[in-house]
PDB file of C-alpha atoms in Angstrom:
ATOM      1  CA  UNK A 248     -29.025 -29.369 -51.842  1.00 46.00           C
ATOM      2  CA  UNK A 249     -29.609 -26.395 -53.641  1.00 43.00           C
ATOM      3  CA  UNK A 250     -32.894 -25.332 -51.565  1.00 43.00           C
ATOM      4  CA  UNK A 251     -30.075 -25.706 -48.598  1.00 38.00           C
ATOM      5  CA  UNK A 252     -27.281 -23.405 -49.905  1.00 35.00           C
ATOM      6  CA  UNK A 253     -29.623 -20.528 -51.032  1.00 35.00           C
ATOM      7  CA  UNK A 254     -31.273 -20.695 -47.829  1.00 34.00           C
ATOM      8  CA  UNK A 255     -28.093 -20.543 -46.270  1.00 32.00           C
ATOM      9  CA  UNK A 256     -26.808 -17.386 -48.682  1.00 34.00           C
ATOM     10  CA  UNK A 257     -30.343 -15.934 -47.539  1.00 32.00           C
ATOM     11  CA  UNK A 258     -29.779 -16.102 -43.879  1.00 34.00           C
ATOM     12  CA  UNK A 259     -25.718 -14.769 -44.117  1.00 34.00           C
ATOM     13  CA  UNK A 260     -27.450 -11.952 -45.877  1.00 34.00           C
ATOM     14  CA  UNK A 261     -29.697 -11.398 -43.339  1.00 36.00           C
ATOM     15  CA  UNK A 262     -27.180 -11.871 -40.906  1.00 37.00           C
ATOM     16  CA  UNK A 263     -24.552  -9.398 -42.546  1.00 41.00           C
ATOM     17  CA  UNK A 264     -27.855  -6.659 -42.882  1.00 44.00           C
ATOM     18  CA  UNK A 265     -29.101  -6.929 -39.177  1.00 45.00           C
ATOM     19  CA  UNK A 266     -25.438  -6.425 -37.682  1.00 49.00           C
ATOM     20  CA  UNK A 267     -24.867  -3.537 -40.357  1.00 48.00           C
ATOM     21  CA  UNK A 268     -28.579  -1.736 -39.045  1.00 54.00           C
ATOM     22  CA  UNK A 269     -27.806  -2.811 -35.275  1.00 54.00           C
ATOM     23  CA  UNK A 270     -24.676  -0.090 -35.562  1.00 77.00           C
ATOM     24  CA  UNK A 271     -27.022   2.432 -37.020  1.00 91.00           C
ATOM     25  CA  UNK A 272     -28.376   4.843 -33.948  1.00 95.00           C
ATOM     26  CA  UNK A 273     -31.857   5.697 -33.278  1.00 94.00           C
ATOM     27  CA  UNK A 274     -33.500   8.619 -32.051  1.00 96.00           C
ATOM     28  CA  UNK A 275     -37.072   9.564 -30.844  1.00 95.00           C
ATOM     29  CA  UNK A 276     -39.196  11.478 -33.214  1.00 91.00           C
ATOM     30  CA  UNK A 277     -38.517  15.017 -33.255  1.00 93.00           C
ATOM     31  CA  UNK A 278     -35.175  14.541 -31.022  1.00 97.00           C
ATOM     32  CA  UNK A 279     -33.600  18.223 -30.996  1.00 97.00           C
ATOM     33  CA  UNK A 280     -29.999  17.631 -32.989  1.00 95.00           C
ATOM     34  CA  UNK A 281     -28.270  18.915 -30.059  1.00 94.00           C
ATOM     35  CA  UNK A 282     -29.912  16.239 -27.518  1.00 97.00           C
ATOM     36  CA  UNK A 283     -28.852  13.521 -30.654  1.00 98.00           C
ATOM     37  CA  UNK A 284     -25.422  14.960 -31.389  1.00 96.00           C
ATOM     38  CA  UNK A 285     -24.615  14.325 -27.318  1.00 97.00           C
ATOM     39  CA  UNK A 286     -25.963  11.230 -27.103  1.00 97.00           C
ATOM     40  CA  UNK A 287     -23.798   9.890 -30.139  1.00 98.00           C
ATOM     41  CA  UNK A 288     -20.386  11.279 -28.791  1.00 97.00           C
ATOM     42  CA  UNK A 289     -21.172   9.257 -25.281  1.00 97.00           C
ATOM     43  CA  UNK A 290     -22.230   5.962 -27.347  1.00 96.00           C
ATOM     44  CA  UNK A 291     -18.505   6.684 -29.305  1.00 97.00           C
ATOM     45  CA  UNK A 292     -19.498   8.335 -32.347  1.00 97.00           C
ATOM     46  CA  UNK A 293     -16.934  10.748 -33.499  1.00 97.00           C
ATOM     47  CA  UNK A 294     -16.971  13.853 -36.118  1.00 95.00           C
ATOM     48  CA  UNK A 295     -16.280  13.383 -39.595  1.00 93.00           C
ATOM     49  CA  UNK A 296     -14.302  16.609 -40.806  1.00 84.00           C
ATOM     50  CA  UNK A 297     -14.840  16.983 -44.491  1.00 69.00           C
ATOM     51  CA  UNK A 298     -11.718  17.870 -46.534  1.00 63.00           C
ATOM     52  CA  UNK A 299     -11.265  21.397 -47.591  1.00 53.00           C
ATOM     53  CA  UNK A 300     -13.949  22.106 -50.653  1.00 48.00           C
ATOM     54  CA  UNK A 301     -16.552  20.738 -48.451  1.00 56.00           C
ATOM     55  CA  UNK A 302     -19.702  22.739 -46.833  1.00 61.00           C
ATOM     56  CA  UNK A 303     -18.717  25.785 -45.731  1.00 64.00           C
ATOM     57  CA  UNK A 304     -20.822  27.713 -42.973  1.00 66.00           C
ATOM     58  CA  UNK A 305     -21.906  30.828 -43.214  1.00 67.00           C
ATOM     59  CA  UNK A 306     -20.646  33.269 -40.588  1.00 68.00           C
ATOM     60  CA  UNK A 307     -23.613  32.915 -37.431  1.00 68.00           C
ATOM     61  CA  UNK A 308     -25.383  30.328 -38.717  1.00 70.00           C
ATOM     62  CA  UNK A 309     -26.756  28.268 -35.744  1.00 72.00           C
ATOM     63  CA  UNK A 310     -26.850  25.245 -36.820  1.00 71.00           C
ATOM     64  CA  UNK A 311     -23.513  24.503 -37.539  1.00 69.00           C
ATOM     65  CA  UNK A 312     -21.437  26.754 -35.591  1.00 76.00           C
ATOM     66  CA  UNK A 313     -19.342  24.213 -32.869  1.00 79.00           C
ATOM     67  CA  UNK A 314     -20.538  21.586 -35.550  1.00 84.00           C
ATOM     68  CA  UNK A 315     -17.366  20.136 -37.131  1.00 84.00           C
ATOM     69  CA  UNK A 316     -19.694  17.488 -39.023  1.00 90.00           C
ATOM     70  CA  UNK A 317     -21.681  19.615 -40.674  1.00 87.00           C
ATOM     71  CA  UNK A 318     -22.045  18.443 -44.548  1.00 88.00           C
ATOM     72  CA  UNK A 319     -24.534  20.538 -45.855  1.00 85.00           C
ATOM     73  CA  UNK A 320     -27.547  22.830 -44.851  1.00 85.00           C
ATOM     74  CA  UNK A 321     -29.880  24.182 -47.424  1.00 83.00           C
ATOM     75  CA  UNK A 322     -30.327  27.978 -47.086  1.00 75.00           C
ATOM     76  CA  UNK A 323     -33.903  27.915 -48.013  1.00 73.00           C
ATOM     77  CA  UNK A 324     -37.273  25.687 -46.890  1.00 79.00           C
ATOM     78  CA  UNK A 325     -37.005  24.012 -44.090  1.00 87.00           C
ATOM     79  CA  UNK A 326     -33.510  24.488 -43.679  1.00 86.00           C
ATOM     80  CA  UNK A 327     -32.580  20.800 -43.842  1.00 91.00           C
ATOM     81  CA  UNK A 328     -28.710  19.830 -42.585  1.00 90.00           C
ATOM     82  CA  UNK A 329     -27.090  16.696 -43.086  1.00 92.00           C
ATOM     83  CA  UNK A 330     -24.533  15.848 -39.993  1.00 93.00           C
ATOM     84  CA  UNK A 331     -22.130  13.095 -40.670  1.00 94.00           C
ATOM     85  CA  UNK A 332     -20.537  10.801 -37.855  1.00 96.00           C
ATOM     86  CA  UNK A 333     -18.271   7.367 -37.958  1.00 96.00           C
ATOM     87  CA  UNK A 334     -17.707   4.862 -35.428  1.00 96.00           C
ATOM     88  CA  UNK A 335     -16.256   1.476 -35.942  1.00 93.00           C
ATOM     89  CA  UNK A 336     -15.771   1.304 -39.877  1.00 93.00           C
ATOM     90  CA  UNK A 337     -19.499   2.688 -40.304  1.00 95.00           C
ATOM     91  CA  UNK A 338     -20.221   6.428 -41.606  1.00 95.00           C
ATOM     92  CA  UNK A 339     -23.948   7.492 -41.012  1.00 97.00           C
ATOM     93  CA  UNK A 340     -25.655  11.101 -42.077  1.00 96.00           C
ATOM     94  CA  UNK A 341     -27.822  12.429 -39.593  1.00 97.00           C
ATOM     95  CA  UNK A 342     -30.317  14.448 -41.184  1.00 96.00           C
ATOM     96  CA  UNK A 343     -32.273  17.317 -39.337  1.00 95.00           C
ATOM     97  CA  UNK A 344     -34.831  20.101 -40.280  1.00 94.00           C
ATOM     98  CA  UNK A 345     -35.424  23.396 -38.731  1.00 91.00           C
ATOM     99  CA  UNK A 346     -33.304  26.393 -38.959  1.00 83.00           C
ATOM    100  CA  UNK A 347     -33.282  27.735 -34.587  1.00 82.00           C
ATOM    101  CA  UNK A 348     -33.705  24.730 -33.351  1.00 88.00           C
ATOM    102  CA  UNK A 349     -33.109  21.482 -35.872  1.00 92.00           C
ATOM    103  CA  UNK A 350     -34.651  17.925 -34.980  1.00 96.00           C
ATOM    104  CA  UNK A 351     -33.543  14.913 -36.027  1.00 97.00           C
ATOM    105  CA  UNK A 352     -35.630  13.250 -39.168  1.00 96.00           C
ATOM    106  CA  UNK A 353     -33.466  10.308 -40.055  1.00 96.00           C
ATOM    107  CA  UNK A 354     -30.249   8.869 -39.806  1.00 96.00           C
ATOM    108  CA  UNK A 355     -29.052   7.143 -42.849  1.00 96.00           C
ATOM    109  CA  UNK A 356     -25.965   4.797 -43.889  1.00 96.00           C
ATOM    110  CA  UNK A 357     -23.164   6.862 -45.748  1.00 92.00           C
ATOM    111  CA  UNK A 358     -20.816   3.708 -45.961  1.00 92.00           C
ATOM    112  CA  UNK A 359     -19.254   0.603 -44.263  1.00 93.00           C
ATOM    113  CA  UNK A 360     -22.919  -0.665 -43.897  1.00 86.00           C
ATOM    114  CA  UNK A 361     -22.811  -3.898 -45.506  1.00 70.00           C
TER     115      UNK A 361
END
């Protein structure tokens, strides 16, 4: 009996952790951020505005001007930004490098994942 209700606990688990990473998006290595950020709006995604006090851009910076879901972008090294979207109770950060022209590296689970 017990070998059947952890087996069972194991399998919800499972269960609860595939749907969660089934809502998560994928993208080709090296997808430009611009080719990713269009293809999440069409699949639903929408912008996540951050409440005043958050990332501020600075005045002609590429990679976040027209971005509304811009969190963050380092200033210096590879000029890593971290883009955050929601769709259906599920937040994700989309994480890029490259200050002209940033490509996707990974997409991540902010919250609502499990």
């Amino acid at each position: 009996m017990k070998t059947l209700f952890a087996t069972t606990i194991v399998l919800v688990t499972l269960s609860l952790c595939s749907s969660a990473l089934a809502q998560l998006p994928s993208f080709p290595k090296d997808e430009p951020y611009a080719k990713a950020r269009k293809a999440l709006l069409r699949k639903g995604w929408k912008t996540v505005h951050e409440p005043e006090g958050g990332f501020i851009c600075q005045k002609g910076d590429p990679r976040c001007e027209g971005r509304p879901e811009t969190v963050s972008c380092a200033g210096t090294g590879d000029a890593n930004c971290i883009f955050r979207w929601t769709r259906k109770g599920v937040v994700i950060d989309v994480n890029t490098v490259g200050e002209t022209k940033p490509v996707v590296t990974e997409v991540i689970c902010h919250s609502g994942c499990s």
